[in-house]
Amino acid sequence: MLPRALLIKTARRLSTVCLRDTFNRQHTYLRISIAEKCNLRCQYCMPPEGVDLTPRLSLLTTSEILYLGGVFADLGVTKIRLTGGEPLVNKDIVNIVGGLKSIPGIESVSLTTNGVTLYRHLPQLLDAGLDNVNVSLDTFVPQKFSFLTRRHANLHKKVLISIDDAVNSRLKSIKLNVVVMKGINDDEILDFVNFTKDVDISVRFLEFMPFNGNSWNWQKFLPYLEQKNIIENTFGKLTPVVDSAHSTSKNFTVPGHVGTVGFISSITKNFCGGCNRLRLTHDGNLKVCLFGKDEVSLRDVIRSTDSKDEVHDAIARAVKAKAYSHGGVEEIKKGFRRPMILIGG
C-alpha cells in the first residue's frame, strides 16, 4: 500500500486535471445523497403527490458509495456531506460514515438531516467519525411544523431533542438551516436569532428556491437583505464573519450572542463564482450544479468497468461542462428536472 503522503500527492496531481472546471474552480467538496426516502414531506422539498421510488437495483449500494468516495478522494475531494431524502433512514448510515472517514485524504464527513431520529443515532455516528451536522428546522411552532412537513406535530419535539443533543456533543459544528417563506415562517426570524443568544450554533436563513413540485412563487419569496434588515432593526448591526472563498453562507455575529447567523442567498446574490461542490444522487448520477439539468451516471460507469481511469474521465467531462452560474430564477424554472428530495439537500 502506498504511504498516505504519496497518496495525497497523487490525488492533488489528478485533481488539477479532473476536478478543475473551465473557470478555474477547483472542486473539493462532494455531497452524496444516500437515501431518496424521507420520514417527512416538507412542502418545499417534496411534491404533494410524493415521488416515484427508484427500483432497488438502480440505487447505489454501500460498497459503491464507498468506492466512489474513494475515487473522488483520489481526485482531491477532502470534504463529504451525506444528504437525502433523509440520510438517517439508510440503515447502513453508521458504516457509510465510518467507511468514508477512513478514506485517505477525506478530512471531514458531515450530515444534513431533518433531526427526527438524530438523537437515536448520534452516539454511534460520533464513534464512526462524524464531524459536523446540519439540522433542517423551519419553525419553533409544532402546529406549523405539522403544516410544513405534512406530518404529526409530535415529531417536532424529537427534532428539538436532537438539536440539544448535537449542541452538547463533541461535534465540531452544528448548523440550523431555515428556509424562509413569506407569510409562513418569516414571523419567526427573530425567534431563530434569539436561539443563538446562549447556544453555540449557526442559524442559516435560506432563500426559498424553486424545484419541481414545490409551488415556488415570488409571493412566498423573501430576499436575504430583507431578512437581514428585520434582524438588524431589533438586534443592531450585524458584524460580518470572514468566510471561506467557497462558503455558501454570508455569516455574521450578533451583538451579545454566542452563536452566529448566516444567509444563503441562492436567488438574489448567488455564490456560483466560488463554487467547489459536486453532488452525487442516490441513483449514482453526478450533478455539477444543484440547479443544472445535466447529469452523468457514474453508477453505470462503475458497473460496466473496473477501470478507475474511465470513472475519472467521466467525472472530468462533467466538471469541464459546468456552467459559470445557474442563470437566475427563470432559467432555473426552465432547467430543473428533479424535486429537491431526489437531488439531495
Tab-separated table of C-alpha atoms in Angstrom:
chain	number	residue	atom	x	y	z
A	1	MET	CA	0.000	0.000	0.000
A	2	LEU	CA	1.309	3.454	-0.892
A	3	PRO	CA	2.208	5.798	2.001
A	4	ARG	CA	-0.516	8.330	2.867
A	5	ALA	CA	1.669	11.291	1.847
A	6	LEU	CA	2.219	9.779	-1.618
A	7	LEU	CA	-1.487	9.028	-1.993
A	8	ILE	CA	-2.388	12.639	-1.204
A	9	LYS	CA	0.308	13.971	-3.553
A	10	THR	CA	-1.039	11.760	-6.347
A	11	ALA	CA	-4.585	12.960	-5.603
A	12	ARG	CA	-3.565	16.585	-5.883
A	13	ARG	CA	-1.930	15.950	-9.259
A	14	LEU	CA	-5.011	14.114	-10.566
A	15	SER	CA	-7.374	16.779	-9.206
A	16	THR	CA	-5.804	19.524	-11.286
A	17	VAL	CA	-6.867	17.541	-14.346
A	18	CYS	CA	-10.266	16.157	-13.315
A	19	LEU	CA	-11.830	18.477	-10.753
A	20	ARG	CA	-10.904	21.896	-12.125
A	21	ASP	CA	-13.501	23.406	-14.429
A	22	THR	CA	-13.053	25.845	-17.296
A	23	PHE	CA	-13.498	28.785	-14.880
A	24	ASN	CA	-10.550	27.599	-12.771
A	25	ARG	CA	-12.774	26.433	-9.899
A	26	GLN	CA	-11.262	23.512	-8.001
A	27	HIS	CA	-13.851	21.093	-6.609
A	28	THR	CA	-13.011	19.612	-3.219
A	29	TYR	CA	-16.468	19.096	-1.695
A	30	LEU	CA	-18.805	16.200	-2.531
A	31	ARG	CA	-22.412	15.878	-1.361
A	32	ILE	CA	-23.715	12.307	-1.539
A	33	SER	CA	-27.418	11.502	-1.284
A	34	ILE	CA	-27.688	8.105	0.392
A	35	ALA	CA	-31.491	7.906	0.547
A	36	GLU	CA	-34.411	9.052	-1.560
A	37	LYS	CA	-36.931	8.237	1.171
A	38	CYS	CA	-37.804	10.623	3.992
A	39	ASN	CA	-39.897	10.459	7.156
A	40	LEU	CA	-41.190	13.992	6.478
A	41	ARG	CA	-42.937	15.515	3.454
A	42	CYS	CA	-41.708	19.109	3.517
A	43	GLN	CA	-43.609	21.348	1.108
A	44	TYR	CA	-40.520	22.975	-0.413
A	45	CYS	CA	-38.807	19.621	-0.940
A	46	MET	CA	-41.409	17.047	-1.970
A	47	PRO	CA	-44.399	17.401	-4.325
A	48	PRO	CA	-47.779	16.849	-2.599
A	49	GLU	CA	-48.339	13.653	-4.591
A	50	GLY	CA	-44.990	12.270	-3.459
A	51	VAL	CA	-42.349	10.827	-5.787
A	52	ASP	CA	-41.901	7.538	-7.593
A	53	LEU	CA	-39.276	5.475	-5.815
A	54	THR	CA	-36.276	4.210	-7.720
A	55	PRO	CA	-36.030	0.418	-8.198
A	56	ARG	CA	-33.677	-1.019	-5.570
A	57	LEU	CA	-31.213	-2.357	-8.141
A	58	SER	CA	-30.810	1.165	-9.545
A	59	LEU	CA	-29.740	2.619	-6.192
A	60	LEU	CA	-26.105	2.889	-5.211
A	61	THR	CA	-25.084	0.171	-2.760
A	62	THR	CA	-22.997	0.928	0.322
A	63	SER	CA	-19.922	-0.563	-1.326
A	64	GLU	CA	-20.491	1.613	-4.418
A	65	ILE	CA	-20.889	4.735	-2.269
A	66	LEU	CA	-17.607	3.980	-0.526
A	67	TYR	CA	-15.894	3.134	-3.805
A	68	LEU	CA	-16.973	6.423	-5.387
A	69	GLY	CA	-15.998	8.270	-2.217
A	70	GLY	CA	-12.525	6.815	-2.671
A	71	VAL	CA	-12.456	7.785	-6.354
A	72	PHE	CA	-13.309	11.406	-5.538
A	73	ALA	CA	-10.756	11.429	-2.720
A	74	ASP	CA	-8.165	10.220	-5.243
A	75	LEU	CA	-9.027	13.293	-7.296
A	76	GLY	CA	-8.690	15.737	-4.422
A	77	VAL	CA	-12.065	15.853	-2.644
A	78	THR	CA	-11.448	16.450	1.068
A	79	LYS	CA	-14.978	17.066	2.396
A	80	ILE	CA	-18.025	14.824	2.075
A	81	ARG	CA	-21.557	15.599	3.222
A	82	LEU	CA	-24.267	12.932	3.391
A	83	THR	CA	-27.759	14.042	2.419
A	84	GLY	CA	-31.094	12.624	1.263
A	85	GLY	CA	-34.085	12.368	1.316
A	86	GLU	CA	-33.350	11.745	4.945
A	87	PRO	CA	-29.940	10.059	5.225
A	88	LEU	CA	-30.765	8.531	8.609
A	89	VAL	CA	-33.380	6.254	7.021
A	90	ASN	CA	-30.464	4.425	5.382
A	91	LYS	CA	-29.865	1.529	7.775
A	92	ASP	CA	-26.183	1.425	6.835
A	93	ILE	CA	-25.564	5.062	7.766
A	94	VAL	CA	-23.010	4.302	10.512
A	95	ASN	CA	-20.952	2.037	8.246
A	96	ILE	CA	-21.079	4.635	5.476
A	97	VAL	CA	-19.809	7.380	7.790
A	98	GLY	CA	-17.057	5.159	9.152
A	99	GLY	CA	-16.058	3.911	5.724
A	100	LEU	CA	-15.850	7.381	4.216
A	101	LYS	CA	-13.938	8.775	7.192
A	102	SER	CA	-11.312	6.031	6.794
A	103	ILE	CA	-10.517	7.007	3.184
A	104	PRO	CA	-7.092	8.682	2.844
A	105	GLY	CA	-7.496	12.382	2.029
A	106	ILE	CA	-11.010	12.754	3.448
A	107	GLU	CA	-10.715	15.358	6.184
A	108	SER	CA	-14.357	15.686	7.239
A	109	VAL	CA	-17.621	13.794	6.934
A	110	SER	CA	-20.801	15.746	7.651
A	111	LEU	CA	-24.534	15.088	7.703
A	112	THR	CA	-27.615	17.096	6.764
A	113	THR	CA	-30.732	15.762	8.482
A	114	ASN	CA	-34.259	16.731	9.484
A	115	GLY	CA	-33.334	15.681	13.018
A	116	VAL	CA	-36.345	13.464	13.682
A	117	THR	CA	-34.223	10.421	14.593
A	118	LEU	CA	-30.789	12.016	15.002
A	119	TYR	CA	-30.854	11.681	18.798
A	120	ARG	CA	-31.095	7.895	18.419
A	121	HIS	CA	-28.164	7.585	16.011
A	122	LEU	CA	-25.823	10.319	17.233
A	123	PRO	CA	-23.644	8.278	19.660
A	124	GLN	CA	-22.852	5.659	17.004
A	125	LEU	CA	-22.287	8.304	14.334
A	126	LEU	CA	-19.827	10.120	16.580
A	127	ASP	CA	-17.942	6.889	17.237
A	128	ALA	CA	-17.824	6.305	13.467
A	129	GLY	CA	-16.145	9.688	12.994
A	130	LEU	CA	-18.940	12.111	12.057
A	131	ASP	CA	-17.611	15.667	12.238
A	132	ASN	CA	-20.481	18.096	11.591
A	133	VAL	CA	-24.276	18.168	11.474
A	134	ASN	CA	-26.759	20.487	9.785
A	135	VAL	CA	-30.340	20.185	11.008
A	136	SER	CA	-33.223	21.486	8.907
A	137	LEU	CA	-35.916	23.162	11.012
A	138	ASP	CA	-38.195	25.901	9.701
A	139	THR	CA	-40.350	26.686	12.716
A	140	PHE	CA	-40.470	26.540	16.516
A	141	VAL	CA	-44.268	26.097	16.415
A	142	PRO	CA	-45.364	22.414	16.471
A	143	GLN	CA	-48.606	23.063	14.554
A	144	LYS	CA	-46.760	24.984	11.847
A	145	PHE	CA	-44.187	22.183	11.716
A	146	SER	CA	-47.029	19.769	11.013
A	147	PHE	CA	-48.336	22.029	8.236
A	148	LEU	CA	-44.929	22.413	6.592
A	149	THR	CA	-43.890	18.762	6.877
A	150	ARG	CA	-47.309	17.148	6.349
A	151	ARG	CA	-46.576	15.005	9.411
A	152	HIS	CA	-47.686	14.867	13.056
A	153	ALA	CA	-46.730	17.793	15.288
A	154	ASN	CA	-45.339	15.390	17.916
A	155	LEU	CA	-42.261	14.870	15.729
A	156	HIS	CA	-41.282	18.484	16.333
A	157	LYS	CA	-40.204	17.708	19.902
A	158	LYS	CA	-37.889	14.962	18.643
A	159	VAL	CA	-36.127	17.442	16.374
A	160	LEU	CA	-35.571	19.813	19.297
A	161	ILE	CA	-34.175	16.934	21.396
A	162	SER	CA	-31.801	16.064	18.560
A	163	ILE	CA	-30.597	19.655	18.284
A	164	ASP	CA	-29.972	19.804	22.025
A	165	ASP	CA	-28.044	16.514	21.953
A	166	ALA	CA	-25.969	17.718	18.997
A	167	VAL	CA	-25.116	21.022	20.682
A	168	ASN	CA	-23.934	19.154	23.767
A	169	SER	CA	-21.923	16.568	21.841
A	170	ARG	CA	-18.344	16.552	20.557
A	171	LEU	CA	-19.386	17.524	17.026
A	172	LYS	CA	-17.111	20.170	15.538
A	173	SER	CA	-20.020	22.306	14.280
A	174	ILE	CA	-23.811	22.349	14.369
A	175	LYS	CA	-25.844	24.430	11.959
A	176	LEU	CA	-29.572	25.032	11.763
A	177	ASN	CA	-30.992	25.526	8.256
A	178	VAL	CA	-34.190	27.591	7.977
A	179	VAL	CA	-35.962	28.011	4.635
A	180	VAL	CA	-37.673	31.399	4.901
A	181	MET	CA	-41.096	31.682	3.274
A	182	LYS	CA	-43.037	34.933	3.396
A	183	GLY	CA	-46.359	34.635	5.161
A	184	ILE	CA	-45.438	31.241	6.591
A	185	ASN	CA	-42.415	31.471	8.869
A	186	ASP	CA	-40.886	34.912	8.296
A	187	ASP	CA	-42.540	35.974	11.567
A	188	GLU	CA	-40.130	33.616	13.376
A	189	ILE	CA	-36.859	35.044	12.059
A	190	LEU	CA	-36.240	36.898	15.322
A	191	ASP	CA	-37.049	33.766	17.345
A	192	PHE	CA	-34.357	31.857	15.480
A	193	VAL	CA	-31.870	34.672	16.107
A	194	ASN	CA	-32.781	34.601	19.805
A	195	PHE	CA	-31.913	30.912	19.803
A	196	THR	CA	-28.264	31.852	19.174
A	197	LYS	CA	-28.141	34.048	22.287
A	198	ASP	CA	-26.699	31.372	24.576
A	199	VAL	CA	-26.236	28.464	22.170
A	200	ASP	CA	-23.084	27.952	20.103
A	201	ILE	CA	-24.886	27.231	16.867
A	202	SER	CA	-25.036	28.806	13.416
A	203	VAL	CA	-28.568	29.571	12.230
A	204	ARG	CA	-28.639	29.973	8.452
A	205	PHE	CA	-31.601	31.526	6.686
A	206	LEU	CA	-32.105	30.159	3.166
A	207	GLU	CA	-33.900	31.963	0.388
A	208	PHE	CA	-36.804	29.838	-0.861
A	209	MET	CA	-35.641	28.104	-4.056
A	210	PRO	CA	-37.699	26.711	-6.955
A	211	PHE	CA	-37.740	22.949	-7.557
A	212	ASN	CA	-40.142	20.609	-9.291
A	213	GLY	CA	-43.419	20.366	-7.402
A	214	ASN	CA	-42.731	22.839	-4.558
A	215	SER	CA	-45.143	25.590	-5.689
A	216	TRP	CA	-42.452	28.272	-5.682
A	217	ASN	CA	-43.623	31.829	-6.375
A	218	TRP	CA	-42.448	35.384	-5.726
A	219	GLN	CA	-45.226	35.946	-3.177
A	220	LYS	CA	-43.559	33.438	-0.831
A	221	PHE	CA	-40.075	34.776	-1.506
A	222	LEU	CA	-38.222	36.991	0.977
A	223	PRO	CA	-34.794	38.256	-0.188
A	224	TYR	CA	-31.896	37.832	2.182
A	225	LEU	CA	-31.345	41.597	2.527
A	226	GLU	CA	-34.905	41.977	3.820
A	227	GLN	CA	-34.264	39.124	6.258
A	228	LYS	CA	-31.075	40.853	7.409
A	229	ASN	CA	-32.902	44.183	7.851
A	230	ILE	CA	-35.544	42.514	10.026
A	231	ILE	CA	-32.784	41.215	12.299
A	232	GLU	CA	-30.781	44.452	12.458
A	233	ASN	CA	-33.879	46.509	13.270
A	234	THR	CA	-34.144	44.521	16.509
A	235	PHE	CA	-30.639	43.322	17.385
A	236	GLY	CA	-28.491	46.083	15.922
A	237	LYS	CA	-25.764	45.976	13.306
A	238	LEU	CA	-24.546	42.518	12.354
A	239	THR	CA	-20.782	42.066	12.046
A	240	PRO	CA	-19.555	40.074	9.034
A	241	VAL	CA	-17.504	36.944	9.653
A	242	VAL	CA	-14.536	36.318	7.375
A	243	ASP	CA	-15.779	33.336	5.365
A	244	SER	CA	-14.052	30.840	3.132
A	245	ALA	CA	-13.989	31.766	-0.550
A	246	HIS	CA	-16.199	28.712	-1.097
A	247	SER	CA	-18.786	29.497	1.583
A	248	THR	CA	-22.437	29.300	0.529
A	249	SER	CA	-23.465	31.388	3.527
A	250	LYS	CA	-22.847	35.051	4.322
A	251	ASN	CA	-22.191	34.761	8.058
A	252	PHE	CA	-22.483	37.346	10.816
A	253	THR	CA	-22.116	37.701	14.548
A	254	VAL	CA	-24.994	39.190	16.537
A	255	PRO	CA	-24.200	41.640	19.355
A	256	GLY	CA	-24.064	39.738	22.657
A	257	HIS	CA	-24.794	36.335	21.117
A	258	VAL	CA	-22.738	33.152	21.445
A	259	GLY	CA	-23.908	31.729	18.124
A	260	THR	CA	-23.969	33.246	14.650
A	261	VAL	CA	-26.433	33.802	11.824
A	262	GLY	CA	-25.968	33.397	8.102
A	263	PHE	CA	-27.833	33.924	4.850
A	264	ILE	CA	-27.817	31.587	1.863
A	265	SER	CA	-28.844	33.878	-0.974
A	266	SER	CA	-29.064	31.415	-3.864
A	267	ILE	CA	-31.520	33.603	-5.767
A	268	THR	CA	-30.693	37.273	-5.168
A	269	LYS	CA	-26.907	37.022	-4.776
A	270	ASN	CA	-25.605	33.666	-5.863
A	271	PHE	CA	-22.204	32.283	-4.891
A	272	CYS	CA	-21.555	30.380	-8.115
A	273	GLY	CA	-18.192	32.073	-8.707
A	274	GLY	CA	-16.641	30.311	-5.713
A	275	CYS	CA	-18.465	27.003	-6.076
A	276	ASN	CA	-16.355	23.955	-5.181
A	277	ARG	CA	-19.245	21.491	-4.779
A	278	LEU	CA	-20.346	18.413	-6.668
A	279	ARG	CA	-23.383	16.223	-5.997
A	280	LEU	CA	-23.915	12.501	-6.279
A	281	THR	CA	-27.562	11.407	-6.298
A	282	HIS	CA	-28.928	8.289	-4.609
A	283	ASP	CA	-29.080	6.557	-8.005
A	284	GLY	CA	-25.490	7.389	-8.837
A	285	ASN	CA	-25.810	10.454	-11.064
A	286	LEU	CA	-23.196	13.185	-10.838
A	287	LYS	CA	-24.644	16.713	-10.801
A	288	VAL	CA	-22.132	19.509	-11.092
A	289	CYS	CA	-24.752	22.157	-10.234
A	290	LEU	CA	-27.731	21.942	-7.887
A	291	PHE	CA	-29.939	23.684	-10.453
A	292	GLY	CA	-28.428	22.160	-13.583
A	293	LYS	CA	-30.365	19.729	-15.735
A	294	ASP	CA	-27.330	17.725	-16.867
A	295	GLU	CA	-26.406	14.524	-15.059
A	296	VAL	CA	-23.822	11.799	-15.682
A	297	SER	CA	-24.440	8.265	-14.412
A	298	LEU	CA	-21.348	7.162	-12.512
A	299	ARG	CA	-23.319	4.121	-11.393
A	300	ASP	CA	-23.452	2.870	-14.966
A	301	VAL	CA	-19.756	3.541	-15.443
A	302	ILE	CA	-18.584	1.657	-12.345
A	303	ARG	CA	-20.926	-1.252	-13.089
A	304	SER	CA	-19.541	-1.631	-16.591
A	305	THR	CA	-15.800	-1.331	-15.929
A	306	ASP	CA	-13.129	-1.959	-13.316
A	307	SER	CA	-11.038	0.870	-14.737
A	308	LYS	CA	-10.733	3.892	-12.473
A	309	ASP	CA	-9.415	5.823	-15.461
A	310	GLU	CA	-12.825	5.555	-17.140
A	311	VAL	CA	-14.513	6.823	-13.983
A	312	HIS	CA	-12.018	9.694	-13.804
A	313	ASP	CA	-12.725	10.552	-17.438
A	314	ALA	CA	-16.499	10.596	-16.867
A	315	ILE	CA	-16.082	12.901	-13.868
A	316	ALA	CA	-13.667	15.186	-15.711
A	317	ARG	CA	-16.039	15.577	-18.678
A	318	ALA	CA	-18.905	16.523	-16.375
A	319	VAL	CA	-16.827	19.054	-14.439
A	320	LYS	CA	-15.467	20.637	-17.618
A	321	ALA	CA	-19.052	21.131	-18.854
A	322	LYS	CA	-20.103	23.026	-15.702
A	323	ALA	CA	-21.592	26.451	-16.412
A	324	TYR	CA	-20.364	29.547	-14.595
A	325	SER	CA	-23.692	30.176	-12.850
A	326	HIS	CA	-27.267	28.962	-12.667
A	327	GLY	CA	-28.637	31.918	-14.642
A	328	GLY	CA	-31.401	33.181	-12.342
A	329	VAL	CA	-34.924	32.118	-11.419
A	330	GLU	CA	-36.426	31.908	-14.899
A	331	GLU	CA	-33.559	29.779	-16.166
A	332	ILE	CA	-33.797	27.575	-13.070
A	333	LYS	CA	-37.530	27.075	-13.628
A	334	LYS	CA	-36.842	26.008	-17.225
A	335	GLY	CA	-33.961	23.750	-16.366
A	336	PHE	CA	-34.649	21.772	-13.200
A	337	ARG	CA	-35.628	18.147	-13.640
A	338	ARG	CA	-35.965	16.631	-10.179
A	339	PRO	CA	-37.719	17.695	-6.968
A	340	MET	CA	-35.263	18.515	-4.205
A	341	ILE	CA	-35.785	15.213	-2.402
A	342	LEU	CA	-34.412	13.340	-5.439
A	343	ILE	CA	-31.337	15.559	-5.712
A	344	GLY	CA	-30.100	15.635	-2.145
A	345	GLY	CA	-30.317	18.656	0.154
